[in-house]
Short mmCIF file of C-alpha atoms and ligand atoms in Angstrom, two decimals:
data_model
loop_
_atom_site.label_atom_id
_atom_site.label_comp_id
_atom_site.label_asym_id
_atom_site.label_seq_id
_atom_site.Cartn_x
_atom_site.Cartn_y
_atom_site.Cartn_z
CA MET A 1 -27.02 67.02 140.18
CA ARG A 2 -27.63 63.92 138.46
CA ARG A 3 -31.12 63.91 138.76
CA ALA A 4 -31.11 67.31 137.06
CA ALA A 5 -28.99 66.01 134.29
CA ARG A 6 -31.59 63.06 133.74
CA THR A 7 -34.51 65.87 133.45
CA VAL A 8 -32.29 67.70 131.06
CA VAL A 9 -31.68 64.32 128.84
CA ALA A 10 -35.59 63.47 128.99
CA VAL A 11 -36.75 67.07 127.93
CA LEU A 12 -34.15 66.54 125.25
CA ALA A 13 -35.18 63.58 124.06
CA THR A 14 -38.59 64.40 123.88
CA THR A 15 -38.67 68.23 122.68
CA ALA A 16 -36.03 67.14 119.98
CA THR A 17 -35.57 63.67 119.12
CA LEU A 18 -32.79 64.69 117.14
CA SER A 19 -31.33 66.55 119.91
CA PHE A 20 -27.86 65.71 118.75
CA VAL A 21 -28.21 68.56 116.31
CA ALA A 22 -29.29 70.71 119.17
CA GLN A 23 -27.74 74.46 118.93
CA PRO A 24 -24.20 74.48 120.35
CA VAL A 25 -23.89 75.79 124.12
CA GLN A 26 -22.45 79.56 123.67
CA ALA A 27 -18.39 79.33 124.24
CA HIS A 28 -18.68 80.46 127.76
CA PRO A 29 -14.99 80.02 129.82
CA GLN A 30 -16.33 77.53 132.12
CA THR A 31 -17.39 75.35 128.84
CA LYS A 32 -14.18 75.59 126.89
CA THR A 33 -12.84 72.16 127.92
CA LEU A 34 -14.53 68.80 128.39
CA ARG A 35 -13.44 68.81 132.05
CA SER A 36 -14.77 72.55 132.59
CA ALA A 37 -17.92 71.87 130.66
CA ALA A 38 -18.78 68.32 132.60
CA PRO A 39 -20.95 68.19 135.90
CA ARG A 40 -19.35 68.41 138.83
CA ASP A 41 -19.92 64.88 139.73
CA LEU A 42 -18.77 63.40 136.61
CA ARG A 43 -15.05 62.41 135.74
CA ILE A 44 -14.13 63.11 132.00
CA GLY A 45 -11.12 60.80 131.30
CA THR A 46 -8.99 59.32 128.88
CA ALA A 47 -6.52 56.52 128.59
CA VAL A 48 -2.74 57.73 128.69
CA ALA A 49 -1.09 56.56 125.49
CA GLY A 50 1.98 54.32 126.05
CA GLY A 51 3.24 50.73 126.04
CA GLY A 52 1.22 48.14 124.18
CA HIS A 53 0.74 48.66 120.69
CA HIS A 54 2.78 51.93 120.94
CA VAL A 55 6.17 49.91 121.36
CA GLU A 56 5.81 48.55 117.61
CA HIS A 57 5.69 52.19 116.71
CA SER A 58 8.92 54.47 115.53
CA TYR A 59 7.68 57.57 117.43
CA PRO A 60 9.04 57.87 121.38
CA ASP A 61 6.96 57.19 123.90
CA PRO A 62 3.62 59.45 123.57
CA PHE A 63 3.03 60.47 127.24
CA THR A 64 6.76 61.36 127.81
CA TYR A 65 7.46 62.99 125.02
CA ASP A 66 4.73 64.37 122.98
CA ARG A 67 4.50 67.93 124.59
CA PRO A 68 1.28 69.04 122.60
CA TYR A 69 -0.30 65.63 123.88
CA ARG A 70 0.60 66.62 127.35
CA LYS A 71 -0.89 69.83 127.13
CA VAL A 72 -4.41 68.58 125.53
CA LEU A 73 -4.07 65.85 128.28
CA ALA A 74 -3.89 68.48 131.18
CA LYS A 75 -6.35 70.88 129.73
CA GLU A 76 -9.04 68.48 128.61
CA PHE A 77 -9.40 65.88 131.45
CA ASN A 78 -9.79 65.28 134.74
CA SER A 79 -9.12 61.30 134.90
CA VAL A 80 -6.73 59.38 133.39
CA SER A 81 -6.34 55.48 132.91
CA PRO A 82 -2.67 54.34 132.25
CA GLU A 83 -3.25 52.55 128.65
CA ASN A 84 -1.00 49.84 129.27
CA GLN A 85 1.52 51.42 131.97
CA MET A 86 -0.38 49.41 134.99
CA LYS A 87 -0.47 46.11 132.99
CA TRP A 88 1.13 43.22 134.31
CA GLU A 89 3.47 42.62 131.66
CA PHE A 90 4.46 46.21 131.87
CA ILE A 91 4.50 46.86 135.51
CA HIS A 92 5.84 43.56 136.82
CA PRO A 93 8.24 42.26 134.01
CA GLU A 94 10.13 39.95 135.79
CA ARG A 95 8.99 37.71 138.90
CA ASN A 96 10.61 39.69 141.42
CA LYS A 97 11.29 42.90 139.47
CA TYR A 98 8.22 45.81 139.37
CA ASN A 99 8.58 48.45 136.81
CA PHE A 100 6.87 51.44 138.38
CA GLY A 101 8.72 54.56 136.74
CA PRO A 102 5.93 54.76 133.72
CA ALA A 103 3.09 54.41 136.09
CA ASP A 104 4.38 56.67 138.77
CA ALA A 105 5.07 59.56 136.32
CA ILE A 106 1.33 59.49 135.18
CA VAL A 107 -0.02 59.38 138.54
CA LYS A 108 2.17 62.42 139.53
CA PHE A 109 0.69 64.31 136.57
CA ALA A 110 -2.49 63.65 137.36
CA ARG A 111 -1.98 64.99 141.21
CA GLN A 112 -0.22 67.90 139.47
CA HIS A 113 -3.33 68.53 137.06
CA GLY A 114 -6.34 67.63 139.57
CA GLN A 115 -7.04 64.26 137.79
CA ALA A 116 -8.50 61.18 139.20
CA VAL A 117 -6.53 58.00 138.17
CA ARG A 118 -8.27 54.86 136.83
CA GLY A 119 -6.23 51.78 137.56
CA HIS A 120 -5.97 49.29 134.85
CA THR A 121 -5.83 46.14 135.56
CA LEU A 122 -5.30 43.43 138.16
CA LEU A 123 -6.70 40.42 136.78
CA TRP A 124 -6.94 39.85 133.23
CA HIS A 125 -6.21 36.95 130.30
CA SER A 126 -4.09 39.27 128.34
CA GLN A 127 -0.75 41.24 128.62
CA ASN A 128 0.71 39.01 131.11
CA PRO A 129 4.54 38.65 131.45
CA ALA A 130 6.13 35.63 129.79
CA TRP A 131 7.55 34.59 133.30
CA LEU A 132 3.62 34.28 134.43
CA ASN A 133 2.35 32.51 131.41
CA GLU A 134 5.14 30.32 130.73
CA GLY A 135 6.11 29.41 134.20
CA THR A 136 5.57 26.54 136.25
CA PHE A 137 3.52 27.20 139.52
CA THR A 138 1.74 25.04 142.00
CA LYS A 139 -1.90 26.30 142.75
CA ALA A 140 -0.63 28.04 146.01
CA GLU A 141 2.03 29.89 144.44
CA LEU A 142 0.20 31.26 141.77
CA ARG A 143 -2.34 32.44 144.45
CA SER A 144 0.47 34.04 146.24
CA ILE A 145 1.69 35.75 143.12
CA LEU A 146 -1.46 37.34 142.55
CA LYS A 147 -2.03 38.44 146.30
CA SER A 148 1.46 39.60 146.07
CA HIS A 149 0.97 41.63 143.01
CA ILE A 150 -2.22 43.14 144.11
CA PHE A 151 -0.63 44.12 147.35
CA THR A 152 2.17 45.80 145.82
CA VAL A 153 0.84 47.67 143.07
CA VAL A 154 -2.37 48.73 144.73
CA GLY A 155 -0.57 49.26 148.05
CA ARG A 156 2.09 51.57 146.08
CA TYR A 157 -0.81 53.75 145.00
CA ARG A 158 -2.88 53.83 147.70
CA GLY A 159 -4.97 56.95 148.14
CA GLN A 160 -4.07 58.00 144.64
CA ILE A 161 -6.51 55.62 142.65
CA GLN A 162 -10.21 56.95 142.27
CA GLN A 163 -11.15 53.41 140.44
CA TRP A 164 -9.24 49.92 140.06
CA ASP A 165 -10.54 48.01 137.23
CA VAL A 166 -10.13 44.70 139.41
CA ALA A 167 -11.29 41.95 137.03
CA ASN A 168 -11.22 42.78 133.16
CA GLU A 169 -13.02 40.81 130.64
CA ILE A 170 -13.39 37.45 132.76
CA PHE A 171 -16.31 36.42 130.81
CA ASN A 172 -16.64 35.30 127.04
CA GLU A 173 -19.46 35.90 124.59
CA ASN A 174 -21.33 33.21 125.92
CA GLY A 175 -21.18 34.38 129.32
CA GLU A 176 -18.64 31.73 130.40
CA TYR A 177 -15.79 32.48 132.41
CA ARG A 178 -12.92 32.74 130.00
CA GLN A 179 -10.53 29.71 130.28
CA GLU A 180 -7.71 31.96 128.80
CA ASN A 181 -7.53 33.75 131.94
CA ILE A 182 -4.67 32.22 133.99
CA TRP A 183 -6.05 32.95 137.40
CA ILE A 184 -9.57 31.40 136.75
CA ARG A 185 -8.46 28.44 134.98
CA GLU A 186 -5.77 27.43 137.49
CA LEU A 187 -7.36 28.79 140.44
CA GLY A 188 -11.22 28.67 140.15
CA PRO A 189 -13.66 31.58 139.64
CA GLY A 190 -13.73 32.26 143.59
CA ILE A 191 -10.47 33.85 142.77
CA VAL A 192 -12.29 36.74 141.52
CA ALA A 193 -13.88 37.68 145.02
CA ASP A 194 -10.21 37.15 146.43
CA ALA A 195 -8.81 39.55 144.28
CA PHE A 196 -11.49 42.37 145.17
CA ARG A 197 -10.90 41.48 149.15
CA TRP A 198 -7.09 41.99 148.62
CA ALA A 199 -7.26 45.27 146.55
CA HIS A 200 -9.71 46.44 149.24
CA GLN A 201 -7.25 45.40 152.06
CA ALA A 202 -4.31 47.43 150.03
CA ASP A 203 -6.64 50.47 149.36
CA PRO A 204 -9.65 50.87 151.33
CA ARG A 205 -10.71 54.01 149.68
CA ALA A 206 -10.52 52.58 146.16
CA GLN A 207 -13.81 52.02 144.48
CA LEU A 208 -13.23 48.64 142.72
CA PHE A 209 -14.77 47.76 139.38
CA LEU A 210 -15.49 44.68 137.07
CA ASN A 211 -14.89 45.99 133.31
CA ASP A 212 -15.41 44.68 129.93
CA TYR A 213 -16.51 45.53 126.08
CA GLY A 214 -19.66 43.81 124.50
CA VAL A 215 -21.49 44.52 127.62
CA GLU A 216 -23.34 47.52 125.87
CA TRP A 217 -26.49 45.60 124.97
CA PRO A 218 -28.60 43.44 126.98
CA GLY A 219 -27.52 39.65 126.48
CA VAL A 220 -25.98 36.72 128.26
CA LYS A 221 -22.90 38.37 129.11
CA VAL A 222 -24.75 41.30 130.89
CA ASP A 223 -26.79 38.64 132.62
CA ALA A 224 -23.34 36.77 133.74
CA TYR A 225 -22.18 40.05 135.07
CA GLU A 226 -25.48 40.81 136.97
CA THR A 227 -25.55 37.20 138.39
CA LEU A 228 -21.82 37.50 139.74
CA ALA A 229 -22.41 41.02 140.87
CA LYS A 230 -25.38 39.77 142.95
CA GLU A 231 -23.33 36.74 144.17
CA LEU A 232 -20.33 39.28 145.15
CA LEU A 233 -22.35 41.44 146.86
CA ALA A 234 -24.35 38.73 148.86
CA GLN A 235 -20.94 37.78 150.01
CA ARG A 236 -20.12 41.20 151.43
CA VAL A 237 -17.32 41.26 148.62
CA PRO A 238 -15.90 44.61 148.30
CA LEU A 239 -17.07 45.40 144.63
CA HIS A 240 -18.13 49.01 144.09
CA GLY A 241 -18.83 49.12 140.54
CA PHE A 242 -19.57 48.07 136.93
CA ALA A 243 -18.12 49.58 133.71
CA SER A 244 -18.83 49.37 130.21
CA GLN A 245 -15.48 49.87 128.02
CA ALA A 246 -17.63 50.67 125.31
CA HIS A 247 -15.33 49.93 122.11
CA LEU A 248 -17.97 50.87 119.49
CA SER A 249 -17.53 50.20 115.46
CA MET A 250 -20.40 52.27 113.13
CA ARG A 251 -20.66 48.68 111.69
CA TYR A 252 -22.94 47.34 114.76
CA GLY A 253 -24.98 50.28 115.38
CA ALA A 254 -25.27 52.90 118.09
CA PRO A 255 -25.18 51.92 122.02
CA ASP A 256 -28.74 52.52 122.43
CA GLN A 257 -29.71 50.45 125.19
CA LEU A 258 -26.53 51.46 126.95
CA ALA A 259 -28.61 53.31 129.83
CA GLY A 260 -30.81 50.40 130.35
CA VAL A 261 -27.51 47.95 131.19
CA LEU A 262 -26.02 50.58 133.26
CA GLN A 263 -29.12 51.15 135.52
CA ARG A 264 -29.45 47.54 136.03
CA PHE A 265 -26.11 47.39 138.05
CA ASP A 266 -27.27 51.10 139.61
CA ASP A 267 -30.24 49.22 141.04
CA LEU A 268 -27.93 46.88 142.76
CA GLY A 269 -26.24 50.05 144.67
CA LEU A 270 -23.44 49.55 142.36
CA LYS A 271 -21.67 52.80 140.81
CA THR A 272 -21.14 52.43 136.87
CA ALA A 273 -18.51 53.64 134.39
CA ILE A 274 -17.90 54.13 130.33
CA THR A 275 -14.29 53.56 130.59
CA GLU A 276 -12.70 52.72 127.07
CA LEU A 277 -14.81 54.70 124.44
CA ASP A 278 -13.99 54.97 120.87
CA VAL A 279 -16.24 54.78 117.58
CA ARG A 280 -14.23 53.21 114.80
CA MET A 281 -15.34 53.22 111.35
CA ASP A 282 -14.57 51.87 107.74
CA LEU A 283 -12.17 54.40 106.20
CA PRO A 284 -12.78 55.57 102.35
CA GLU A 285 -10.00 55.14 100.24
CA GLY A 286 -7.61 57.69 101.12
CA GLY A 287 -8.08 57.27 105.13
CA VAL A 288 -10.14 60.44 105.59
CA PRO A 289 -13.76 59.98 107.09
CA THR A 290 -16.51 61.56 105.39
CA ALA A 291 -18.49 64.64 106.87
CA GLU A 292 -21.51 61.86 107.09
CA GLN A 293 -19.29 59.56 109.08
CA LEU A 294 -18.13 61.87 111.51
CA THR A 295 -21.67 63.34 111.98
CA THR A 296 -23.00 59.64 112.81
CA GLN A 297 -19.60 59.30 115.05
CA ALA A 298 -20.65 61.97 117.09
CA SER A 299 -24.13 61.02 117.23
CA TYR A 300 -22.53 57.61 118.87
CA TYR A 301 -20.44 59.52 121.21
CA LYS A 302 -23.31 61.30 122.46
CA THR A 303 -25.77 58.38 122.86
CA ALA A 304 -22.90 56.78 124.99
CA LEU A 305 -22.45 60.18 127.24
CA ASP A 306 -26.42 60.13 127.27
CA ALA A 307 -26.54 56.59 128.58
CA CYS A 308 -24.15 57.82 131.41
CA LEU A 309 -25.63 60.96 132.35
CA ALA A 310 -28.81 59.19 132.53
CA VAL A 311 -28.14 56.87 135.39
CA ASP A 312 -27.21 58.25 138.81
CA ASP A 313 -24.11 56.86 139.99
CA CYS A 314 -22.55 56.97 136.50
CA ASN A 315 -19.74 58.93 138.05
CA SER A 316 -16.88 58.51 135.11
CA PHE A 317 -16.91 58.56 131.60
CA THR A 318 -13.34 58.07 129.71
CA ILE A 319 -12.58 57.57 126.12
CA TRP A 320 -9.56 55.37 125.19
CA GLY A 321 -7.46 57.93 123.72
CA PHE A 322 -8.36 61.44 122.33
CA THR A 323 -6.34 61.58 119.30
CA ASP A 324 -6.10 59.30 116.04
CA LYS A 325 -2.22 59.63 116.10
CA TYR A 326 -2.09 57.05 118.92
CA SER A 327 -5.44 54.91 118.62
CA TRP A 328 -4.93 51.06 118.94
CA VAL A 329 -7.74 50.62 116.63
CA PRO A 330 -5.80 50.60 113.26
CA VAL A 331 -3.48 47.95 114.87
CA PHE A 332 -6.42 45.66 115.71
CA PHE A 333 -8.86 46.34 112.55
CA PRO A 334 -6.78 47.31 109.69
CA ALA A 335 -9.48 48.48 107.59
CA GLU A 336 -11.23 50.78 110.51
CA GLY A 337 -9.87 53.79 112.01
CA ALA A 338 -10.57 57.46 112.87
CA ALA A 339 -12.07 56.38 116.25
CA THR A 340 -11.19 59.22 118.49
CA VAL A 341 -12.47 62.55 119.10
CA MET A 342 -9.60 64.33 117.16
CA PHE A 343 -7.49 64.06 114.17
CA GLU A 344 -3.93 63.19 114.24
CA ASP A 345 -2.61 66.98 114.69
CA PHE A 346 -5.33 67.38 117.62
CA THR A 347 -8.02 69.23 115.37
CA LYS A 348 -11.41 68.78 116.84
CA LYS A 349 -13.89 66.47 115.30
CA PRO A 350 -17.77 66.88 115.65
CA ALA A 351 -17.66 64.08 118.36
CA TYR A 352 -15.66 66.43 120.56
CA TYR A 353 -18.06 69.45 120.16
CA THR A 354 -20.90 66.97 120.61
CA LEU A 355 -19.72 66.05 123.94
CA ARG A 356 -18.25 69.15 125.14
CA ASP A 357 -22.04 70.83 124.28
CA THR A 358 -24.08 67.86 125.88
CA LEU A 359 -21.90 67.99 128.79
CA ALA A 360 -22.46 71.63 129.02
CA ARG A 361 -26.31 71.09 129.05
CA ALA A 362 -25.94 68.66 131.67
CA ARG A 363 -24.02 70.89 134.04
CA ARG A 364 -26.89 73.62 134.02
O1 G3I B 401 2.79 40.61 123.13
C1 G3I B 401 2.93 40.59 121.63
C2 G3I B 401 4.69 40.46 121.10
O2 G3I B 401 4.75 38.98 121.52
C3 G3I B 401 4.40 40.43 119.76
O3 G3I B 401 5.75 40.10 119.48
C4 G3I B 401 4.24 42.26 119.56
C5 G3I B 401 4.18 42.29 117.91
O4 G3I B 401 3.13 42.44 117.22
O5 G3I B 401 2.77 42.22 119.96
C6 G3I B 401 2.71 42.33 121.11
O6 G3I B 401 1.51 42.72 121.63
C7 G3I B 401 1.03 43.71 121.78
C8 G3I B 401 0.30 44.02 122.76
O7 G3I B 401 -0.38 45.68 123.27
C9 G3I B 401 1.31 43.79 124.15
O8 G3I B 401 2.06 44.77 124.58
C10 G3I B 401 -0.05 44.08 120.40
O9 G3I B 401 0.59 44.16 119.27
C11 G3I B 401 -0.52 45.54 120.75
O10 G3I B 401 -1.52 45.76 119.64
C12 G3I B 401 -1.23 45.53 122.20
O11 G3I B 401 -1.82 46.80 122.38
C13 G3I B 401 -2.72 46.95 123.73
C14 G3I B 401 -3.88 46.40 123.68
O12 G3I B 401 -4.76 46.71 124.71
C15 G3I B 401 -3.59 44.49 124.41
O13 G3I B 401 -4.84 43.84 124.47
C16 G3I B 401 -3.23 48.59 123.35
O14 G3I B 401 -2.08 49.13 123.25
C17 G3I B 401 -4.35 48.98 124.41
O15 G3I B 401 -4.95 49.93 123.99
C18 G3I B 401 -5.24 47.98 124.41
O16 G3I B 401 -6.10 47.95 125.70
C19 G3I B 401 -7.24 47.31 125.95
C20 G3I B 401 -7.62 47.51 127.21
O17 G3I B 401 -6.53 47.29 128.21
C21 G3I B 401 -8.64 46.61 127.79
N1 G3I B 401 -9.90 46.60 126.73
C22 G3I B 401 -9.55 46.45 125.16
C23 G3I B 401 -8.32 47.51 124.85
C24 G3I B 401 -8.30 47.58 123.37
O18 G3I B 401 -7.77 46.03 122.89
#
């Protein structure tokens, strides 16, 4: 299937360099949503809004209370990623207390709607609870805290998580291990291999991933991941995949080398995935994107999807939220926004239709 898709992409690229403006695929019942249009071996996912920046807003928890939101979530996607609800600060707020309710609700929703779940995340420098960041622990205690967290959380959802982002953002822009990462700083980089081993023991069927941003173009960060992946595989560590988050900005250009990056990891025998795609832009005065901006944004989304379609074992394509109503982008980048495929009222942008048409063509 994926080889066929690759041929389609290649043909489109040669016969119509601007394949992005190709004729829309005729509305067929099977191609009405992203999930129904997608090739059978490709999951189409979204982050499930909750926690994180949402806590600072006046609206109630989006996943729990926004019924139109839940309807679109169920209809359009066959994979979901808890945006914050499985992160340490959220799911493990006190040393001896876990808060599983919100994550349980997402996993249940996914089961009811035939969706896979991407677990996010187990070993990260950010969004760790105060008790961990500010506590005083021996190395042995820290190691045991991480091991016990992984066995508890991964074990709870055993058999229900398709892919886990085991190690998230472990390298900085220079390709060095991030010293802000408490686990790496205190226990050394070897802890990454242990995290994969523990996750695999806790759920042998889950596919275990390295996940990061800033790896959409070749460079030292991608090199660092390739070296690490080779080392882990040589040590028979259960590493199964490499994922590009793909938080894009129209300031920096389309991800036109992403397929090549993913292919390097596919060549190692790993699965690949796009896990957090969004495309932010500088908003004009008034905050409404121009038609031209929306067209450019759609082309970036398409380039990222084409990259995944072009690589055999890229089986999961996830956007980081589907509506601007709940996007993290304006919180972090105040001048930028409109990064998702739907406006705040869930009306669809050109990016949505471009993704759907591209998926439908690849499915044939
Ligand atoms: O923890 C502080 C708290 O001390 C402070 O008082 C409060 C007031 O501003 O902010 C709290 O931080 C918030 C944080 O979540 C922790 O809950 C940030 O403001 C808030 O913006 C943040 O948002 C989340 C962000 O991860 C944190 O890094 C977003 O909701 C979430 O979408 C985003 O997701 C990440 C992926 O997990 C990994 N890849 C990048 C992606 C985008 O940043």
